[in-house]
Amino acid sequence: MSFLKKLKEKFTQQQEPDSSPEKFKDGLTKTRVSFSERVNNLVARYRKVDEEFFEELEEVLIGADVGVSTVMELIDELKTEVKRRNIQDSKDVRSVISEKLVDIYQGEDAESPKLDIQEGRLNVVLFVGVNGVGKTTTIGKLAHKLKSEGKSVLLAAGDTFRAGAIEQLEVWGERTGVDVIKQSAGSDPAAVMFDAVQAAKARKVDVLLCDTAGRLQNKVNLMKELEKVKRVIEREIPFAPHEVLLVLDATTGQNAMVQAKQFSQATDVSGIVLTKLDGTAKGGIVLAIRNELSIPVKFVGLGEKMDDLQEFDAEQYVYGLFADLVEEA
């Protein structure tokens, strides 16, 4: 049985509309329609798998924002695999592509990366990222997710400079029934974090989610500010923050890669949250980030609803990317 058919068999058993595989399938519609159309056109033009076929496939993958170095690696592995399996018909390459995409994403990781939330401690998650990527919305959605899993949550309004940022977080606090620790606009973000940690300790909450400023145009000051925030948190809670999540907007494509490189150079980013994946036809950026920066994508935003923030799963992602081709596999 081909890899695509195995994915179909695995995920079509979960028929509920709100199941995670269906959310990936729906959320990746724009990328899938664009990608499937181009792959199908390629297969229709090339009955045989030759060098020209691979050259055009290269263009298709780069067009989906998979990233040049990732595409080069993928094409090399595909050529080896096609030769090893003696694949002649171009239609049969589709399943091998899907298989290799999962391999490239997962690497040596057997399981999808989970958020490092442990019982019996105050878990601190620090969110970083430029303004406008959906950072505050992501914090609100994650608060909803954690609370629905039975965890107690507190929010820290550490973005004290952007107009309306504190109020925006408060709105999410009201929606999710989670308290927000704040100071006045323009306050020292590190002071807000100190207050938030003390409040979280006193209330014995499970998870503290911390918002931060995102003025990348003033990069040096911003990065110094983030370091100060991290020092304050670590001083109060050894080994915290337990996660530093970089929020990126998938619709910005390769610009998201630039941001990821800048933040990962300045702070210890432990995972990526890729927002607005449903709004782009270039969803291959997930693979580029994972493969080129070795930072796992932990969550993806697949819609506007409160529960549309999904834990990233490489197989579900590839299923969402190839679902239209599975029918013909």
mmCIF file of C-alpha atoms in Angstrom:
data_model
loop_
_atom_site.group_PDB
_atom_site.id
_atom_site.type_symbol
_atom_site.label_atom_id
_atom_site.label_comp_id
_atom_site.label_asym_id
_atom_site.label_seq_id
_atom_site.Cartn_x
_atom_site.Cartn_y
_atom_site.Cartn_z
ATOM 1 C CA MET A 1 0.000 0.000 0.000
ATOM 2 C CA SER A 2 1.348 3.465 -0.908
ATOM 3 C CA PHE A 3 2.194 5.973 1.823
ATOM 4 C CA LEU A 4 -0.618 8.295 0.656
ATOM 5 C CA LYS A 5 -3.177 5.516 0.915
ATOM 6 C CA LYS A 6 -1.930 4.651 4.393
ATOM 7 C CA LEU A 7 -2.424 8.273 5.449
ATOM 8 C CA LYS A 8 -5.914 8.283 3.974
ATOM 9 C CA GLU A 9 -6.811 5.056 5.741
ATOM 10 C CA LYS A 10 -5.420 6.336 9.024
ATOM 11 C CA PHE A 11 -7.177 9.701 9.009
ATOM 12 C CA THR A 12 -10.491 8.965 7.314
ATOM 13 C CA GLN A 13 -11.336 6.742 10.284
ATOM 14 C CA GLN A 14 -11.607 10.015 12.231
ATOM 15 C CA GLN A 15 -14.645 11.381 10.446
ATOM 16 C CA GLU A 16 -15.725 14.045 12.956
ATOM 17 C CA PRO A 17 -15.734 17.540 11.353
ATOM 18 C CA ASP A 18 -13.707 18.962 14.256
ATOM 19 C CA SER A 19 -11.109 16.180 14.299
ATOM 20 C CA SER A 20 -7.505 17.345 14.016
ATOM 21 C CA PRO A 21 -6.860 15.737 10.568
ATOM 22 C CA GLU A 22 -9.960 17.459 9.159
ATOM 23 C CA LYS A 23 -8.826 20.799 10.577
ATOM 24 C CA PHE A 24 -5.456 20.375 8.827
ATOM 25 C CA LYS A 25 -7.234 19.387 5.614
ATOM 26 C CA ASP A 26 -9.565 22.405 5.743
ATOM 27 C CA GLY A 27 -6.875 24.809 6.922
ATOM 28 C CA LEU A 28 -4.453 23.849 4.146
ATOM 29 C CA THR A 29 -7.039 24.164 1.363
ATOM 30 C CA LYS A 30 -5.324 27.119 -0.370
ATOM 31 C CA THR A 31 -1.906 25.442 -0.355
ATOM 32 C CA ARG A 32 -3.343 22.050 -1.311
ATOM 33 C CA VAL A 33 -5.399 23.321 -4.263
ATOM 34 C CA SER A 34 -2.408 25.227 -5.649
ATOM 35 C CA PHE A 35 0.062 22.413 -4.948
ATOM 36 C CA SER A 36 -2.175 19.560 -6.184
ATOM 37 C CA GLU A 37 -2.998 21.393 -9.390
ATOM 38 C CA ARG A 38 0.651 21.983 -10.190
ATOM 39 C CA VAL A 39 1.689 18.411 -9.311
ATOM 40 C CA ASN A 40 -1.180 16.970 -11.387
ATOM 41 C CA ASN A 41 -0.243 19.165 -14.350
ATOM 42 C CA LEU A 42 3.349 17.998 -14.004
ATOM 43 C CA VAL A 43 2.338 14.328 -13.870
ATOM 44 C CA ALA A 44 0.072 14.793 -16.899
ATOM 45 C CA ARG A 45 2.936 16.275 -18.938
ATOM 46 C CA TYR A 46 5.574 13.754 -17.894
ATOM 47 C CA ARG A 47 4.648 10.106 -18.036
ATOM 48 C CA LYS A 48 8.209 9.100 -17.275
ATOM 49 C CA VAL A 49 10.360 10.158 -14.360
ATOM 50 C CA ASP A 50 13.396 11.843 -15.883
ATOM 51 C CA GLU A 51 15.714 14.773 -15.162
ATOM 52 C CA GLU A 52 13.311 17.335 -16.667
ATOM 53 C CA PHE A 53 10.503 16.000 -14.461
ATOM 54 C CA PHE A 54 12.631 16.594 -11.347
ATOM 55 C CA GLU A 55 13.611 20.091 -12.519
ATOM 56 C CA GLU A 56 9.963 21.100 -12.828
ATOM 57 C CA LEU A 57 9.063 19.413 -9.546
ATOM 58 C CA GLU A 58 11.801 21.525 -7.974
ATOM 59 C CA GLU A 59 10.030 24.676 -9.205
ATOM 60 C CA VAL A 60 6.669 23.465 -7.877
ATOM 61 C CA LEU A 61 8.112 22.879 -4.393
ATOM 62 C CA ILE A 62 9.977 26.194 -4.323
ATOM 63 C CA GLY A 63 6.723 27.870 -5.408
ATOM 64 C CA ALA A 64 5.044 26.401 -2.303
ATOM 65 C CA ASP A 65 7.747 28.065 -0.135
ATOM 66 C CA VAL A 66 9.313 24.773 0.925
ATOM 67 C CA GLY A 67 12.667 26.598 0.794
ATOM 68 C CA VAL A 68 15.526 26.187 -1.662
ATOM 69 C CA SER A 69 17.903 24.128 0.501
ATOM 70 C CA THR A 70 15.047 21.885 1.698
ATOM 71 C CA VAL A 71 13.925 21.372 -1.907
ATOM 72 C CA MET A 72 17.458 20.460 -2.995
ATOM 73 C CA GLU A 73 17.664 17.891 -0.208
ATOM 74 C CA LEU A 74 14.219 16.516 -1.042
ATOM 75 C CA ILE A 75 14.949 16.218 -4.773
ATOM 76 C CA ASP A 76 18.209 14.339 -4.076
ATOM 77 C CA GLU A 77 16.389 11.913 -1.777
ATOM 78 C CA LEU A 78 13.575 11.456 -4.310
ATOM 79 C CA LYS A 79 16.025 10.626 -7.084
ATOM 80 C CA THR A 80 17.688 8.017 -4.879
ATOM 81 C CA GLU A 81 14.358 6.514 -3.829
ATOM 82 C CA VAL A 82 12.930 6.465 -7.367
ATOM 83 C CA LYS A 83 16.026 4.623 -8.559
ATOM 84 C CA ARG A 84 15.957 2.219 -5.608
ATOM 85 C CA ARG A 85 12.285 1.341 -6.156
ATOM 86 C CA ASN A 86 12.655 1.401 -9.923
ATOM 87 C CA ILE A 87 9.704 3.809 -10.304
ATOM 88 C CA GLN A 88 8.933 4.540 -13.937
ATOM 89 C CA ASP A 89 5.454 6.132 -13.837
ATOM 90 C CA SER A 90 5.393 9.769 -12.668
ATOM 91 C CA LYS A 91 2.089 9.169 -10.820
ATOM 92 C CA ASP A 92 3.892 6.892 -8.385
ATOM 93 C CA VAL A 93 6.265 9.692 -7.376
ATOM 94 C CA ARG A 94 3.475 11.546 -5.528
ATOM 95 C CA SER A 95 3.379 9.039 -2.705
ATOM 96 C CA VAL A 96 7.164 9.072 -2.381
ATOM 97 C CA ILE A 97 7.115 12.897 -2.137
ATOM 98 C CA SER A 98 4.615 12.750 0.743
ATOM 99 C CA GLU A 99 6.678 10.103 2.524
ATOM 100 C CA LYS A 100 9.896 12.097 2.190
ATOM 101 C CA LEU A 101 8.232 15.320 3.395
ATOM 102 C CA VAL A 102 7.269 13.568 6.636
ATOM 103 C CA ASP A 103 10.802 12.142 6.939
ATOM 104 C CA ILE A 104 12.380 15.549 6.386
ATOM 105 C CA TYR A 105 10.146 17.186 8.990
ATOM 106 C CA GLN A 106 10.450 14.552 11.668
ATOM 107 C CA GLY A 107 14.120 13.753 11.172
ATOM 108 C CA GLU A 108 15.048 11.477 14.058
ATOM 109 C CA ASP A 109 12.014 12.553 16.122
ATOM 110 C CA ALA A 110 9.565 9.687 16.363
ATOM 111 C CA GLU A 111 6.786 11.889 17.721
ATOM 112 C CA SER A 112 5.511 15.390 17.012
ATOM 113 C CA PRO A 113 6.997 17.922 19.454
ATOM 114 C CA LYS A 114 4.742 18.676 22.410
ATOM 115 C CA LEU A 115 4.660 21.758 24.584
ATOM 116 C CA ASP A 116 6.833 21.257 27.663
ATOM 117 C CA ILE A 117 4.087 21.485 30.277
ATOM 118 C CA GLN A 118 4.750 19.365 33.367
ATOM 119 C CA GLU A 119 2.614 18.538 36.370
ATOM 120 C CA GLY A 120 3.673 19.834 39.770
ATOM 121 C CA ARG A 121 5.478 23.004 38.681
ATOM 122 C CA LEU A 122 4.658 26.521 37.539
ATOM 123 C CA ASN A 123 5.172 26.293 33.761
ATOM 124 C CA VAL A 124 6.239 29.556 32.104
ATOM 125 C CA VAL A 125 5.772 30.066 28.366
ATOM 126 C CA LEU A 126 7.284 33.212 26.852
ATOM 127 C CA PHE A 127 5.934 34.436 23.500
ATOM 128 C CA VAL A 128 8.142 36.471 21.136
ATOM 129 C CA GLY A 129 7.615 37.811 17.627
ATOM 130 C CA VAL A 130 7.119 41.042 15.684
ATOM 131 C CA ASN A 131 3.956 43.105 15.870
ATOM 132 C CA GLY A 132 1.061 42.000 13.671
ATOM 133 C CA VAL A 133 1.801 38.255 13.480
ATOM 134 C CA GLY A 134 -1.063 37.255 15.792
ATOM 135 C CA LYS A 135 0.957 36.849 18.991
ATOM 136 C CA THR A 136 -1.714 38.064 21.425
ATOM 137 C CA THR A 137 -4.449 36.098 19.646
ATOM 138 C CA THR A 138 -2.273 32.974 19.838
ATOM 139 C CA ILE A 139 -1.788 33.480 23.586
ATOM 140 C CA GLY A 140 -5.557 33.755 24.020
ATOM 141 C CA LYS A 141 -6.205 30.612 21.985
ATOM 142 C CA LEU A 142 -3.537 28.649 23.862
ATOM 143 C CA ALA A 143 -5.040 29.818 27.165
ATOM 144 C CA HIS A 144 -8.399 28.457 25.974
ATOM 145 C CA LYS A 145 -6.798 25.156 24.944
ATOM 146 C CA LEU A 146 -4.933 24.683 28.225
ATOM 147 C CA LYS A 147 -7.963 25.630 30.296
ATOM 148 C CA SER A 148 -10.133 23.160 28.368
ATOM 149 C CA GLU A 149 -7.555 20.499 29.315
ATOM 150 C CA GLY A 150 -8.164 21.277 32.994
ATOM 151 C CA LYS A 151 -5.122 23.476 33.644
ATOM 152 C CA SER A 152 -5.187 26.759 35.545
ATOM 153 C CA VAL A 153 -3.729 29.631 33.502
ATOM 154 C CA LEU A 154 -2.568 33.212 34.081
ATOM 155 C CA LEU A 155 -1.632 35.800 31.434
ATOM 156 C CA ALA A 156 1.127 38.433 31.680
ATOM 157 C CA ALA A 157 0.703 41.619 29.608
ATOM 158 C CA GLY A 158 4.388 42.207 28.877
ATOM 159 C CA ASP A 159 3.835 44.142 25.630
ATOM 160 C CA THR A 160 3.607 47.499 27.361
ATOM 161 C CA PHE A 161 4.549 49.637 24.333
ATOM 162 C CA ARG A 162 2.173 48.762 21.476
ATOM 163 C CA ALA A 163 -1.001 50.821 21.632
ATOM 164 C CA GLY A 164 -3.915 48.624 22.672
ATOM 165 C CA ALA A 165 -1.810 45.512 23.365
ATOM 166 C CA ILE A 166 -2.742 45.317 27.065
ATOM 167 C CA GLU A 167 -6.425 45.865 26.276
ATOM 168 C CA GLN A 168 -6.319 43.219 23.553
ATOM 169 C CA LEU A 169 -4.922 40.661 25.994
ATOM 170 C CA GLU A 170 -7.578 41.647 28.534
ATOM 171 C CA VAL A 171 -10.294 40.943 25.958
ATOM 172 C CA TRP A 172 -8.855 37.453 25.490
ATOM 173 C CA GLY A 173 -8.707 37.067 29.259
ATOM 174 C CA GLU A 174 -12.425 37.838 29.475
ATOM 175 C CA ARG A 175 -13.246 35.448 26.625
ATOM 176 C CA THR A 176 -11.355 32.575 28.179
ATOM 177 C CA GLY A 177 -12.066 33.355 31.827
ATOM 178 C CA VAL A 178 -8.361 33.836 32.588
ATOM 179 C CA ASP A 179 -6.903 36.666 34.710
ATOM 180 C CA VAL A 180 -4.363 39.104 33.255
ATOM 181 C CA ILE A 181 -1.490 40.605 35.254
ATOM 182 C CA LYS A 182 -0.727 44.084 33.897
ATOM 183 C CA GLN A 183 0.714 47.505 34.634
ATOM 184 C CA SER A 184 0.103 50.811 32.889
ATOM 185 C CA ALA A 185 1.145 51.362 29.266
ATOM 186 C CA GLY A 186 4.847 52.162 28.937
ATOM 187 C CA SER A 187 5.825 50.278 32.099
ATOM 188 C CA ASP A 188 8.963 48.163 32.315
ATOM 189 C CA PRO A 189 8.051 44.722 30.826
ATOM 190 C CA ALA A 190 10.437 42.992 33.264
ATOM 191 C CA ALA A 191 8.536 44.524 36.183
ATOM 192 C CA VAL A 192 5.285 43.153 34.748
ATOM 193 C CA MET A 193 6.863 39.700 34.521
ATOM 194 C CA PHE A 194 8.056 39.907 38.120
ATOM 195 C CA ASP A 195 4.519 40.734 39.285
ATOM 196 C CA ALA A 196 3.058 37.985 37.086
ATOM 197 C CA VAL A 197 5.435 35.327 38.455
ATOM 198 C CA GLN A 198 4.639 36.325 42.051
ATOM 199 C CA ALA A 199 0.902 36.211 41.325
ATOM 200 C CA ALA A 200 1.226 32.834 39.577
ATOM 201 C CA LYS A 201 3.142 31.410 42.541
ATOM 202 C CA ALA A 202 0.639 32.780 45.079
ATOM 203 C CA ARG A 203 -2.326 31.373 43.128
ATOM 204 C CA LYS A 204 -0.540 28.074 42.429
ATOM 205 C CA VAL A 205 -1.463 28.184 38.731
ATOM 206 C CA ASP A 206 -0.227 25.547 36.293
ATOM 207 C CA VAL A 207 0.783 27.771 33.372
ATOM 208 C CA LEU A 208 1.858 31.406 33.014
ATOM 209 C CA LEU A 209 1.646 32.706 29.424
ATOM 210 C CA CYS A 210 3.753 35.833 28.861
ATOM 211 C CA ASP A 211 3.259 38.377 26.071
ATOM 212 C CA THR A 212 6.250 40.532 24.995
ATOM 213 C CA ALA A 213 6.880 43.528 22.752
ATOM 214 C CA GLY A 214 7.673 43.015 19.085
ATOM 215 C CA ARG A 215 9.313 46.152 17.727
ATOM 216 C CA LEU A 216 11.821 44.498 15.414
ATOM 217 C CA GLN A 217 12.729 47.804 13.741
ATOM 218 C CA ASN A 218 14.451 48.624 17.032
ATOM 219 C CA LYS A 219 16.044 45.183 17.121
ATOM 220 C CA VAL A 220 18.974 45.722 19.496
ATOM 221 C CA ASN A 221 16.810 47.305 22.199
ATOM 222 C CA LEU A 222 14.091 44.696 21.722
ATOM 223 C CA MET A 223 16.490 41.792 22.096
ATOM 224 C CA LYS A 224 18.071 43.372 25.196
ATOM 225 C CA GLU A 225 14.576 43.803 26.614
ATOM 226 C CA LEU A 226 13.769 40.125 25.970
ATOM 227 C CA GLU A 227 16.985 39.070 27.677
ATOM 228 C CA LYS A 228 16.085 41.196 30.710
ATOM 229 C CA VAL A 229 12.601 39.648 30.850
ATOM 230 C CA LYS A 230 14.101 36.156 30.671
ATOM 231 C CA ARG A 231 16.604 36.947 33.447
ATOM 232 C CA VAL A 232 13.855 38.173 35.759
ATOM 233 C CA ILE A 233 11.775 35.040 35.133
ATOM 234 C CA GLU A 234 14.769 32.712 35.615
ATOM 235 C CA ARG A 235 15.786 34.469 38.826
ATOM 236 C CA GLU A 236 12.345 33.780 40.295
ATOM 237 C CA ILE A 237 11.892 30.301 38.772
ATOM 238 C CA PRO A 238 15.079 28.323 37.999
ATOM 239 C CA PHE A 239 15.226 26.930 34.434
ATOM 240 C CA ALA A 240 12.263 29.068 33.347
ATOM 241 C CA PRO A 241 10.932 30.069 30.884
ATOM 242 C CA HIS A 242 10.295 26.441 29.988
ATOM 243 C CA GLU A 243 9.258 27.357 26.456
ATOM 244 C CA VAL A 244 10.091 30.353 24.268
ATOM 245 C CA LEU A 245 7.620 30.296 21.396
ATOM 246 C CA LEU A 246 8.282 32.438 18.333
ATOM 247 C CA VAL A 247 5.064 33.451 16.589
ATOM 248 C CA LEU A 248 5.324 33.849 12.800
ATOM 249 C CA ASP A 249 2.757 34.819 10.155
ATOM 250 C CA ALA A 250 2.679 32.088 7.475
ATOM 251 C CA THR A 251 1.337 34.528 4.865
ATOM 252 C CA THR A 252 4.635 36.466 4.914
ATOM 253 C CA GLY A 253 6.495 33.478 3.423
ATOM 254 C CA GLN A 254 10.259 33.866 3.347
ATOM 255 C CA ASN A 255 10.048 37.009 5.495
ATOM 256 C CA ALA A 256 8.973 34.679 8.297
ATOM 257 C CA MET A 257 12.241 32.788 7.774
ATOM 258 C CA VAL A 258 14.201 36.038 8.178
ATOM 259 C CA GLN A 259 12.369 36.799 11.439
ATOM 260 C CA ALA A 260 12.959 33.258 12.690
ATOM 261 C CA LYS A 261 16.699 33.588 12.049
ATOM 262 C CA GLN A 262 16.903 36.961 13.819
ATOM 263 C CA PHE A 263 15.014 35.851 16.915
ATOM 264 C CA SER A 264 16.754 32.480 17.161
ATOM 265 C CA GLN A 265 20.128 34.256 17.080
ATOM 266 C CA ALA A 266 19.114 36.547 19.942
ATOM 267 C CA THR A 267 17.079 34.270 22.199
ATOM 268 C CA ASP A 268 16.667 30.557 22.879
ATOM 269 C CA VAL A 269 13.604 29.838 20.757
ATOM 270 C CA SER A 270 12.275 26.367 21.637
ATOM 271 C CA GLY A 271 9.405 26.236 19.160
ATOM 272 C CA ILE A 272 7.457 28.027 16.448
ATOM 273 C CA VAL A 273 3.788 28.952 16.282
ATOM 274 C CA LEU A 274 2.847 29.500 12.642
ATOM 275 C CA THR A 275 -0.316 31.603 12.396
ATOM 276 C CA LYS A 276 -2.652 32.166 9.429
ATOM 277 C CA LEU A 277 -1.578 28.965 7.674
ATOM 278 C CA ASP A 278 -5.131 28.786 6.289
ATOM 279 C CA GLY A 279 -4.607 32.165 4.595
ATOM 280 C CA THR A 280 -1.677 31.248 2.354
ATOM 281 C CA ALA A 281 -1.092 29.096 -0.719
ATOM 282 C CA LYS A 282 2.540 28.688 0.378
ATOM 283 C CA GLY A 283 2.156 26.362 3.362
ATOM 284 C CA GLY A 284 5.481 24.703 2.583
ATOM 285 C CA ILE A 285 7.101 27.335 4.830
ATOM 286 C CA VAL A 286 6.527 24.860 7.707
ATOM 287 C CA LEU A 287 9.110 22.506 6.213
ATOM 288 C CA ALA A 288 11.584 25.272 5.406
ATOM 289 C CA ILE A 289 11.580 26.525 9.006
ATOM 290 C CA ARG A 290 11.936 23.057 10.485
ATOM 291 C CA ASN A 291 14.650 21.879 8.124
ATOM 292 C CA GLU A 292 16.754 25.041 7.802
ATOM 293 C CA LEU A 293 16.586 26.275 11.399
ATOM 294 C CA SER A 294 16.086 22.971 13.270
ATOM 295 C CA ILE A 295 13.323 24.578 15.334
ATOM 296 C CA PRO A 296 10.145 22.493 15.674
ATOM 297 C CA VAL A 297 6.794 23.979 14.695
ATOM 298 C CA LYS A 298 4.687 23.274 17.800
ATOM 299 C CA PHE A 299 1.401 24.920 16.821
ATOM 300 C CA VAL A 300 -0.274 26.146 13.650
ATOM 301 C CA GLY A 301 -3.200 28.530 13.237
ATOM 302 C CA LEU A 302 -5.771 26.996 10.885
ATOM 303 C CA GLY A 303 -8.653 29.465 11.221
ATOM 304 C CA GLU A 304 -10.297 32.232 13.222
ATOM 305 C CA LYS A 305 -12.191 30.136 15.774
ATOM 306 C CA MET A 306 -11.046 29.746 19.371
ATOM 307 C CA ASP A 307 -10.103 26.075 18.867
ATOM 308 C CA ASP A 308 -8.359 26.530 15.514
ATOM 309 C CA LEU A 309 -4.903 26.605 17.114
ATOM 310 C CA GLN A 310 -3.698 23.048 16.516
ATOM 311 C CA GLU A 311 -0.698 21.110 17.765
ATOM 312 C CA PHE A 312 1.476 20.492 14.745
ATOM 313 C CA ASP A 313 1.565 16.943 13.409
ATOM 314 C CA ALA A 314 3.780 16.146 10.411
ATOM 315 C CA GLU A 315 1.563 13.338 9.074
ATOM 316 C CA GLN A 316 -1.634 15.379 9.417
ATOM 317 C CA TYR A 317 0.103 18.289 7.713
ATOM 318 C CA VAL A 318 1.194 16.122 4.775
ATOM 319 C CA TYR A 319 -2.294 14.577 4.606
ATOM 320 C CA GLY A 320 -3.747 18.109 4.423
ATOM 321 C CA LEU A 321 -1.248 18.946 1.689
ATOM 322 C CA PHE A 322 -1.911 15.831 -0.408
ATOM 323 C CA ALA A 323 -5.561 14.971 0.367
ATOM 324 C CA ASP A 324 -6.712 15.766 -3.195
ATOM 325 C CA LEU A 325 -4.015 13.513 -4.645
ATOM 326 C CA VAL A 326 -4.800 10.630 -2.288
ATOM 327 C CA GLU A 327 -7.956 9.862 -4.258
ATOM 328 C CA GLU A 328 -5.829 9.066 -7.297
ATOM 329 C CA ALA A 329 -2.910 7.426 -5.499
#
